PDB file of C-alpha atoms in Angstrom:
ATOM      1  CA  MET A1357     168.039  15.497 109.429  1.00 48.00           C
ATOM      2  CA  ARG A1358     168.536  12.152 107.722  1.00 44.00           C
ATOM      3  CA  ARG A1359     169.201  12.655 104.035  1.00 51.00           C
ATOM      4  CA  THR A1360     168.374  10.264 101.228  1.00 47.00           C
ATOM      5  CA  HIS A1361     171.483   9.613  99.175  1.00 47.00           C
ATOM      6  CA  ALA A1362     171.817   8.738  95.538  1.00 46.00           C
ATOM      7  CA  ARG A1363     175.242   7.188  95.260  1.00 45.00           C
ATOM      8  CA  ASN A1364     177.107   5.847  92.289  1.00 44.00           C
ATOM      9  CA  PRO A1365     178.182   2.333  93.304  1.00 38.00           C
ATOM     10  CA  THR A1366     181.254   2.472  91.044  1.00 37.00           C
ATOM     11  CA  ARG A1367     184.124   4.014  92.971  1.00 36.00           C
ATOM     12  CA  LEU A1368     187.379   4.782  91.213  1.00 36.00           C
ATOM     13  CA  LEU A1369     188.816   6.304  94.366  1.00 39.00           C
ATOM     14  CA  LEU A1370     188.309   5.629  98.025  1.00 34.00           C
ATOM     15  CA  PRO A1371     187.811   8.563 100.432  1.00 38.00           C
ATOM     16  CA  ALA A1372     191.001   9.767 102.049  1.00 40.00           C
ATOM     17  CA  THR A1373     191.551   9.148 105.749  1.00 39.00           C
ATOM     18  CA  ALA A1374     193.614  11.187 108.172  1.00 41.00           C
ATOM     19  CA  LYS A1375     195.604   8.177 109.331  1.00 45.00           C
ATOM     20  CA  ARG A1376     196.321   6.535 105.991  1.00 45.00           C
ATOM     21  CA  PRO A1377     195.971   8.993 103.118  1.00 41.00           C
ATOM     22  CA  GLU A1378     197.855   6.573 100.902  1.00 44.00           C
ATOM     23  CA  ALA A1379     194.848   4.217 101.034  1.00 41.00           C
ATOM     24  CA  SER A1380     192.847   6.600  98.817  1.00 42.00           C
ATOM     25  CA  THR A1381     194.619   5.814  95.571  1.00 44.00           C
ATOM     26  CA  LEU A1382     193.277   5.195  92.119  1.00 43.00           C
ATOM     27  CA  ALA A1383     192.929   1.564  91.077  1.00 41.00           C
ATOM     28  CA  ILE A1384     195.113   0.953  88.050  1.00 38.00           C
ATOM     29  CA  GLU A1385     192.888  -1.090  85.795  1.00 45.00           C
ATOM     30  CA  HIS A1386     193.015  -0.557  82.056  1.00 45.00           C
ATOM     31  CA  SER A1387     189.671   0.453  80.635  1.00 48.00           C
ATOM     32  CA  PRO A1388     189.005   1.665  77.061  1.00 49.00           C
ATOM     33  CA  SER A1389     186.802   4.450  78.412  1.00 60.00           C
ATOM     34  CA  TRP A1390     189.819   5.958  80.165  1.00 60.00           C
ATOM     35  CA  ILE A1391     192.124   6.149  77.142  1.00 59.00           C
ATOM     36  CA  ILE A1392     192.573   9.718  75.849  1.00 56.00           C
ATOM     37  CA  GLU A1393     193.171  10.523  72.187  1.00 58.00           C
ATOM     38  CA  HIS A1394     196.382  12.461  71.566  1.00 55.00           C
ATOM     39  CA  GLU A1395     194.909  15.783  70.496  1.00 58.00           C
ATOM     40  CA  ASN A1396     193.776  18.587  72.791  1.00 82.00           C
ATOM     41  CA  LEU A1397     194.975  16.337  75.565  1.00 86.00           C
ATOM     42  CA  GLU A1398     194.725  18.734  78.462  1.00 91.00           C
ATOM     43  CA  GLU A1399     191.203  19.828  77.528  1.00 91.00           C
ATOM     44  CA  LYS A1400     190.026  16.231  77.182  1.00 92.00           C
ATOM     45  CA  ILE A1401     191.638  15.156  80.445  1.00 93.00           C
ATOM     46  CA  TYR A1402     190.141  18.172  82.185  1.00 92.00           C
ATOM     47  CA  ALA A1403     186.668  17.331  80.847  1.00 91.00           C
ATOM     48  CA  ARG A1404     187.022  13.662  81.814  1.00 91.00           C
ATOM     49  CA  LEU A1405     188.118  14.442  85.361  1.00 92.00           C
ATOM     50  CA  ARG A1406     185.326  16.991  85.758  1.00 89.00           C
ATOM     51  CA  ALA A1407     182.775  14.383  84.696  1.00 87.00           C
ATOM     52  CA  LEU A1408     184.183  11.744  87.044  1.00 88.00           C
ATOM     53  CA  ILE A1409     184.094  14.196  89.956  1.00 87.00           C
ATOM     54  CA  VAL A1410     180.564  15.409  89.193  1.00 82.00           C
ATOM     55  CA  ASP A1411     179.108  11.902  89.036  1.00 80.00           C
ATOM     56  CA  ARG A1412     181.105  11.027  92.159  1.00 82.00           C
ATOM     57  CA  SER A1413     183.074   8.227  90.533  1.00 85.00           C
ATOM     58  CA  ILE A1414     185.905  10.179  92.154  1.00 87.00           C
ATOM     59  CA  PRO A1415     184.341  11.127  95.520  1.00 87.00           C
ATOM     60  CA  PRO A1416     185.072  14.107  97.782  1.00 87.00           C
ATOM     61  CA  GLY A1417     188.291  13.398  99.626  1.00 88.00           C
ATOM     62  CA  GLY A1418     189.478  11.043  96.891  1.00 90.00           C
ATOM     63  CA  ARG A1419     193.197  11.182  96.192  1.00 92.00           C
ATOM     64  CA  LEU A1420     194.367  12.046  92.681  1.00 93.00           C
ATOM     65  CA  VAL A1421     197.712  10.404  91.929  1.00 93.00           C
ATOM     66  CA  VAL A1422     199.202  12.026  88.830  1.00 93.00           C
ATOM     67  CA  ASP A1423     201.313   9.062  87.694  1.00 93.00           C
ATOM     68  CA  ARG A1424     198.424   6.652  88.036  1.00 92.00           C
ATOM     69  CA  LEU A1425     195.990   8.948  86.270  1.00 93.00           C
ATOM     70  CA  ALA A1426     198.473   9.400  83.423  1.00 93.00           C
ATOM     71  CA  ARG A1427     199.100   5.679  83.149  1.00 93.00           C
ATOM     72  CA  ARG A1428     195.414   4.859  83.150  1.00 91.00           C
ATOM     73  CA  MET A1429     194.627   7.456  80.483  1.00 90.00           C
ATOM     74  CA  GLY A1430     197.617   6.503  78.384  1.00 91.00           C
ATOM     75  CA  VAL A1431     199.187   9.976  78.472  1.00 92.00           C
ATOM     76  CA  SER A1432     202.176  11.744  80.020  1.00 92.00           C
ATOM     77  CA  ARG A1433     202.159  13.565  83.329  1.00 93.00           C
ATOM     78  CA  THR A1434     202.220  17.064  81.816  1.00 93.00           C
ATOM     79  CA  PRO A1435     198.635  17.327  80.485  1.00 93.00           C
ATOM     80  CA  VAL A1436     197.300  15.646  83.636  1.00 94.00           C
ATOM     81  CA  LEU A1437     199.060  18.238  85.786  1.00 93.00           C
ATOM     82  CA  GLY A1438     197.657  20.999  83.575  1.00 93.00           C
ATOM     83  CA  ALA A1439     194.114  19.657  83.956  1.00 94.00           C
ATOM     84  CA  LEU A1440     194.501  19.330  87.725  1.00 93.00           C
ATOM     85  CA  LYS A1441     195.807  22.896  87.902  1.00 92.00           C
ATOM     86  CA  ARG A1442     192.643  24.123  86.166  1.00 91.00           C
ATOM     87  CA  LEU A1443     190.479  22.158  88.591  1.00 92.00           C
ATOM     88  CA  SER A1444     192.465  23.610  91.469  1.00 91.00           C
ATOM     89  CA  LEU A1445     191.826  27.148  90.233  1.00 88.00           C
ATOM     90  CA  GLU A1446     188.112  26.301  90.126  1.00 85.00           C
ATOM     91  CA  GLY A1447     188.294  25.204  93.749  1.00 86.00           C
ATOM     92  CA  VAL A1448     187.378  21.609  92.978  1.00 89.00           C
ATOM     93  CA  VAL A1449     190.663  19.931  93.916  1.00 91.00           C
ATOM     94  CA  GLU A1450     193.229  20.972  96.496  1.00 90.00           C
ATOM     95  CA  LEU A1451     196.878  20.306  97.217  1.00 84.00           C
ATOM     96  CA  LYS A1452     197.554  19.115 100.754  1.00 85.00           C
ATOM     97  CA  SER A1453     201.134  19.711 101.774  1.00 78.00           C
ATOM     98  CA  ARG A1454     203.180  16.497 101.874  1.00 79.00           C
ATOM     99  CA  ARG A1455     200.047  14.422 101.281  1.00 84.00           C
ATOM    100  CA  GLY A1456     199.048  14.913  97.656  1.00 90.00           C
ATOM    101  CA  ILE A1457     196.163  16.179  95.541  1.00 93.00           C
ATOM    102  CA  TYR A1458     192.583  15.503  96.638  1.00 94.00           C
ATOM    103  CA  VAL A1459     189.055  16.239  95.497  1.00 92.00           C
ATOM    104  CA  ARG A1460     187.973  19.011  97.791  1.00 90.00           C
ATOM    105  CA  ARG A1461     185.474  18.386 100.579  1.00 87.00           C
ATOM    106  CA  PHE A1462     183.082  21.315 101.020  1.00 87.00           C
ATOM    107  CA  THR A1463     181.475  22.151 104.335  1.00 88.00           C
ATOM    108  CA  LYS A1464     177.783  22.933 104.620  1.00 89.00           C
ATOM    109  CA  ARG A1465     178.596  26.541 105.459  1.00 91.00           C
ATOM    110  CA  GLU A1466     180.575  26.824 102.231  1.00 90.00           C
ATOM    111  CA  MET A1467     177.607  25.371 100.372  1.00 91.00           C
ATOM    112  CA  VAL A1468     175.284  27.937 101.932  1.00 93.00           C
ATOM    113  CA  GLN A1469     177.475  30.624 100.356  1.00 93.00           C
ATOM    114  CA  LEU A1470     177.207  28.908  96.969  1.00 92.00           C
ATOM    115  CA  PHE A1471     173.434  28.728  97.350  1.00 94.00           C
ATOM    116  CA  GLN A1472     173.415  32.474  97.983  1.00 95.00           C
ATOM    117  CA  VAL A1473     175.293  33.040  94.723  1.00 95.00           C
ATOM    118  CA  ARG A1474     172.936  30.688  92.893  1.00 95.00           C
ATOM    119  CA  GLU A1475     169.931  32.525  94.276  1.00 97.00           C
ATOM    120  CA  VAL A1476     171.054  35.799  92.731  1.00 97.00           C
ATOM    121  CA  LEU A1477     172.254  34.399  89.393  1.00 97.00           C
ATOM    122  CA  GLU A1478     169.421  31.961  88.816  1.00 97.00           C
ATOM    123  CA  GLY A1479     166.845  34.477  89.941  1.00 98.00           C
ATOM    124  CA  LEU A1480     168.191  36.861  87.319  1.00 98.00           C
ATOM    125  CA  SER A1481     168.180  34.022  84.771  1.00 98.00           C
ATOM    126  CA  ALA A1482     164.490  33.401  85.409  1.00 98.00           C
ATOM    127  CA  ARG A1483     163.764  37.110  85.001  1.00 98.00           C
ATOM    128  CA  LEU A1484     165.619  37.230  81.685  1.00 98.00           C
ATOM    129  CA  ALA A1485     164.105  33.954  80.466  1.00 97.00           C
ATOM    130  CA  ALA A1486     160.507  35.019  81.087  1.00 97.00           C
ATOM    131  CA  PRO A1487     160.081  37.091  77.890  1.00 95.00           C
ATOM    132  CA  HIS A1488     161.637  34.345  75.732  1.00 90.00           C
ATOM    133  CA  ILE A1489     160.071  31.132  76.994  1.00 95.00           C
ATOM    134  CA  ASP A1490     157.015  29.814  75.192  1.00 94.00           C
ATOM    135  CA  ARG A1491     154.110  27.729  76.481  1.00 94.00           C
ATOM    136  CA  ALA A1492     155.339  24.587  74.764  1.00 96.00           C
ATOM    137  CA  GLU A1493     158.651  24.784  76.664  1.00 96.00           C
ATOM    138  CA  VAL A1494     156.863  25.407  79.964  1.00 97.00           C
ATOM    139  CA  ASP A1495     154.500  22.492  79.328  1.00 96.00           C
ATOM    140  CA  ARG A1496     157.414  20.198  78.516  1.00 96.00           C
ATOM    141  CA  LEU A1497     159.262  21.083  81.716  1.00 97.00           C
ATOM    142  CA  ALA A1498     156.106  20.776  83.812  1.00 97.00           C
ATOM    143  CA  GLU A1499     155.320  17.365  82.321  1.00 96.00           C
ATOM    144  CA  MET A1500     158.873  16.263  83.067  1.00 96.00           C
ATOM    145  CA  PHE A1501     158.278  16.862  86.783  1.00 96.00           C
ATOM    146  CA  ARG A1502     154.773  15.375  86.721  1.00 95.00           C
ATOM    147  CA  ARG A1503     156.240  12.104  85.456  1.00 94.00           C
ATOM    148  CA  LEU A1504     158.936  11.981  88.151  1.00 93.00           C
ATOM    149  CA  SER A1505     158.575   9.899  91.283  1.00 93.00           C
ATOM    150  CA  VAL A1506     159.116  11.814  94.526  1.00 92.00           C
ATOM    151  CA  ALA A1507     159.638   8.619  96.539  1.00 92.00           C
ATOM    152  CA  PRO A1508     162.755   8.678  98.771  1.00 90.00           C
ATOM    153  CA  THR A1509     164.337   5.667  97.061  1.00 92.00           C
ATOM    154  CA  PRO A1510     167.905   5.866  95.709  1.00 90.00           C
ATOM    155  CA  ALA A1511     166.802   5.389  92.083  1.00 93.00           C
ATOM    156  CA  ALA A1512     164.022   7.986  92.341  1.00 93.00           C
ATOM    157  CA  VAL A1513     166.298  10.504  94.070  1.00 92.00           C
ATOM    158  CA  ARG A1514     169.005  10.015  91.458  1.00 89.00           C
ATOM    159  CA  ARG A1515     166.532  10.593  88.631  1.00 93.00           C
ATOM    160  CA  TYR A1516     165.052  13.629  90.364  1.00 94.00           C
ATOM    161  CA  ILE A1517     168.503  15.186  90.791  1.00 91.00           C
ATOM    162  CA  GLU A1518     169.225  14.698  87.078  1.00 91.00           C
ATOM    163  CA  GLN A1519     165.983  16.381  86.027  1.00 94.00           C
ATOM    164  CA  ASP A1520     166.363  19.141  88.602  1.00 94.00           C
ATOM    165  CA  ARG A1521     169.778  20.016  87.182  1.00 92.00           C
ATOM    166  CA  TYR A1522     168.364  20.047  83.673  1.00 95.00           C
ATOM    167  CA  PHE A1523     165.482  22.317  84.726  1.00 97.00           C
ATOM    168  CA  HIS A1524     167.776  24.894  86.300  1.00 96.00           C
ATOM    169  CA  TRP A1525     170.281  24.832  83.449  1.00 95.00           C
ATOM    170  CA  ARG A1526     167.560  25.080  80.817  1.00 96.00           C
ATOM    171  CA  ILE A1527     166.302  28.307  82.360  1.00 97.00           C
ATOM    172  CA  VAL A1528     169.856  29.666  82.335  1.00 96.00           C
ATOM    173  CA  GLN A1529     170.053  28.826  78.622  1.00 96.00           C
ATOM    174  CA  LEU A1530     166.760  30.606  77.966  1.00 96.00           C
ATOM    175  CA  ALA A1531     168.110  33.722  79.708  1.00 97.00           C
ATOM    176  CA  ARG A1532     170.486  34.166  76.737  1.00 96.00           C
ATOM    177  CA  ASN A1533     173.238  35.677  78.865  1.00 96.00           C
ATOM    178  CA  GLN A1534     176.645  34.047  78.469  1.00 95.00           C
ATOM    179  CA  GLN A1535     178.140  35.842  81.473  1.00 95.00           C
ATOM    180  CA  ILE A1536     175.554  34.337  83.815  1.00 96.00           C
ATOM    181  CA  ALA A1537     176.050  30.927  82.218  1.00 94.00           C
ATOM    182  CA  HIS A1538     179.822  31.142  82.634  1.00 91.00           C
ATOM    183  CA  ALA A1539     179.576  32.228  86.273  1.00 91.00           C
ATOM    184  CA  LEU A1540     177.113  29.452  87.103  1.00 92.00           C
ATOM    185  CA  GLU A1541     179.250  26.813  85.409  1.00 87.00           C
ATOM    186  CA  SER A1542     181.973  27.433  87.983  1.00 82.00           C
ATOM    187  CA  VAL A1543     179.516  27.583  90.889  1.00 88.00           C
ATOM    188  CA  ASN A1544     177.707  24.427  89.803  1.00 85.00           C
ATOM    189  CA  MET A1545     180.940  22.504  89.433  1.00 82.00           C
ATOM    190  CA  MET A1546     181.638  23.041  93.129  1.00 85.00           C
ATOM    191  CA  PHE A1547     178.015  22.397  94.003  1.00 83.00           C
ATOM    192  CA  PHE A1548     177.843  19.098  92.114  1.00 80.00           C
ATOM    193  CA  THR A1549     181.106  18.014  93.724  1.00 80.00           C
ATOM    194  CA  TRP A1550     179.458  18.367  97.118  1.00 83.00           C
ATOM    195  CA  GLN A1551     175.947  17.156  96.331  1.00 76.00           C
ATOM    196  CA  ASP A1552     175.194  13.547  97.269  1.00 72.00           C
ATOM    197  CA  GLY A1553     171.443  13.549  97.674  1.00 76.00           C
ATOM    198  CA  LEU A1554     168.764  16.186  98.169  1.00 85.00           C
ATOM    199  CA  VAL A1555     168.895  19.061 100.622  1.00 89.00           C
ATOM    200  CA  ARG A1556     165.103  18.918 100.869  1.00 93.00           C
ATOM    201  CA  PRO A1557     162.644  16.146  99.915  1.00 93.00           C
ATOM    202  CA  ALA A1558     161.546  16.018  96.294  1.00 93.00           C
ATOM    203  CA  ALA A1559     157.899  16.157  97.372  1.00 93.00           C
ATOM    204  CA  GLU A1560     158.627  19.607  98.800  1.00 93.00           C
ATOM    205  CA  THR A1561     160.749  21.116  96.048  1.00 95.00           C
ATOM    206  CA  VAL A1562     158.699  19.835  93.091  1.00 95.00           C
ATOM    207  CA  GLN A1563     155.864  22.187  94.050  1.00 96.00           C
ATOM    208  CA  GLU A1564     158.305  25.102  93.958  1.00 97.00           C
ATOM    209  CA  HIS A1565     159.346  24.081  90.444  1.00 97.00           C
ATOM    210  CA  PHE A1566     155.720  24.266  89.374  1.00 97.00           C
ATOM    211  CA  ALA A1567     155.459  27.750  90.926  1.00 97.00           C
ATOM    212  CA  VAL A1568     158.476  28.929  88.910  1.00 98.00           C
ATOM    213  CA  LEU A1569     157.017  27.435  85.742  1.00 98.00           C
ATOM    214  CA  GLU A1570     153.650  29.086  86.316  1.00 97.00           C
ATOM    215  CA  ALA A1571     155.349  32.498  86.606  1.00 98.00           C
ATOM    216  CA  LEU A1572     157.290  31.768  83.415  1.00 98.00           C
ATOM    217  CA  ARG A1573     154.090  30.677  81.664  1.00 97.00           C
ATOM    218  CA  ARG A1574     152.677  34.145  82.377  1.00 97.00           C
ATOM    219  CA  GLN A1575     155.963  35.627  81.110  1.00 96.00           C
ATOM    220  CA  ASP A1576     156.106  37.654  84.318  1.00 97.00           C
ATOM    221  CA  PRO A1577     159.753  38.676  84.960  1.00 98.00           C
ATOM    222  CA  ASN A1578     159.160  39.847  88.546  1.00 98.00           C
ATOM    223  CA  ALA A1579     157.295  36.711  89.612  1.00 98.00           C
ATOM    224  CA  SER A1580     159.721  34.445  87.771  1.00 98.00           C
ATOM    225  CA  GLU A1581     162.692  35.908  89.609  1.00 98.00           C
ATOM    226  CA  ALA A1582     160.907  35.959  92.974  1.00 98.00           C
ATOM    227  CA  THR A1583     159.764  32.328  92.822  1.00 98.00           C
ATOM    228  CA  MET A1584     163.169  31.092  91.680  1.00 98.00           C
ATOM    229  CA  ARG A1585     164.976  33.015  94.400  1.00 98.00           C
ATOM    230  CA  LEU A1586     162.568  31.728  97.049  1.00 98.00           C
ATOM    231  CA  HIS A1587     163.047  28.160  95.823  1.00 97.00           C
ATOM    232  CA  ILE A1588     166.834  28.346  96.170  1.00 96.00           C
ATOM    233  CA  ARG A1589     166.752  30.399  99.375  1.00 97.00           C
ATOM    234  CA  ARG A1590     164.686  27.767 101.159  1.00 96.00           C
ATOM    235  CA  SER A1591     167.333  25.144 100.441  1.00 94.00           C
ATOM    236  CA  ALA A1592     170.053  27.502 101.677  1.00 94.00           C
ATOM    237  CA  GLU A1593     168.120  28.102 104.887  1.00 95.00           C
ATOM    238  CA  ARG A1594     167.652  24.373 105.463  1.00 94.00           C
ATOM    239  CA  LEU A1595     171.343  23.735 104.920  1.00 91.00           C
ATOM    240  CA  GLU A1596     172.276  26.575 107.244  1.00 92.00           C
ATOM    241  CA  GLN A1597     170.108  25.061 109.975  1.00 91.00           C
ATOM    242  CA  GLU A1598     171.954  21.777 109.572  1.00 89.00           C
ATOM    243  CA  ALA A1599     175.306  23.561 109.612  1.00 86.00           C
ATOM    244  CA  ASP A1600     174.405  25.318 112.871  1.00 83.00           C
ATOM    245  CA  VAL A1601     173.901  21.912 114.461  1.00 80.00           C
ATOM    246  CA  GLU A1602     176.741  19.971 112.827  1.00 75.00           C
ATOM    247  CA  GLU A1603     179.385  22.658 112.258  1.00 67.00           C
ATOM    248  CA  PRO A1604     179.526  25.028 115.244  1.00 65.00           C
ATOM    249  CA  ARG A1605     180.916  28.438 114.381  1.00 65.00           C
ATOM    250  CA  ALA A1606     184.369  29.282 115.689  1.00 60.00           C
ATOM    251  CA  PRO A1607     184.282  31.792 118.567  1.00 54.00           C
TER     252      PRO A1607
END
């Protein structure tokens, strides 16, 4: 299945290659946006790297060179290493023996597993949000999708992805459960690292968003959970079909 991609044209890292991993190094250009203030350094560096990975300015397979990151941010190696360690524990970056530190590449089968986790957690979020959401909130979210273009152009896909993420996270917020929110933050970090386009066309998934919103409008917990789970499950099933073709299972 050919997928429409929404890429960020600004690349701070090039993808790593098996033959020349050293080619995937960070360009050392001084930019004010990269300079880190000298307080809560590790937390700020961690947040900055997360953002760069999520928006794919640092793409999957991109090499993270500690000295160059530190020099570009105007800090020492220590807080950069601490931030990278946190990202490693989250499964977002990985250390390749004798090669360096890279943004992790996820397989489609790994993403199917993340979709399965999302199905459960976001389904529960929709159930918990149903009693709290009001009609004005539902109308606002529905209007947001009505205004969106579902054309398969890069700009339209990019905008749709942004609003889709907001829709899902807003329902998690309305669930008022910090444990679910915390669990999904970790899952979504890995998911956003992988995502570079839509698993299914926007014209298909937008109707499922409206179905979720209609269940929430009725404040029906059972229907809200069921429609959200079905919405996410369908994407998981599509991705699994692709994985069966592109990533044969080991015997």
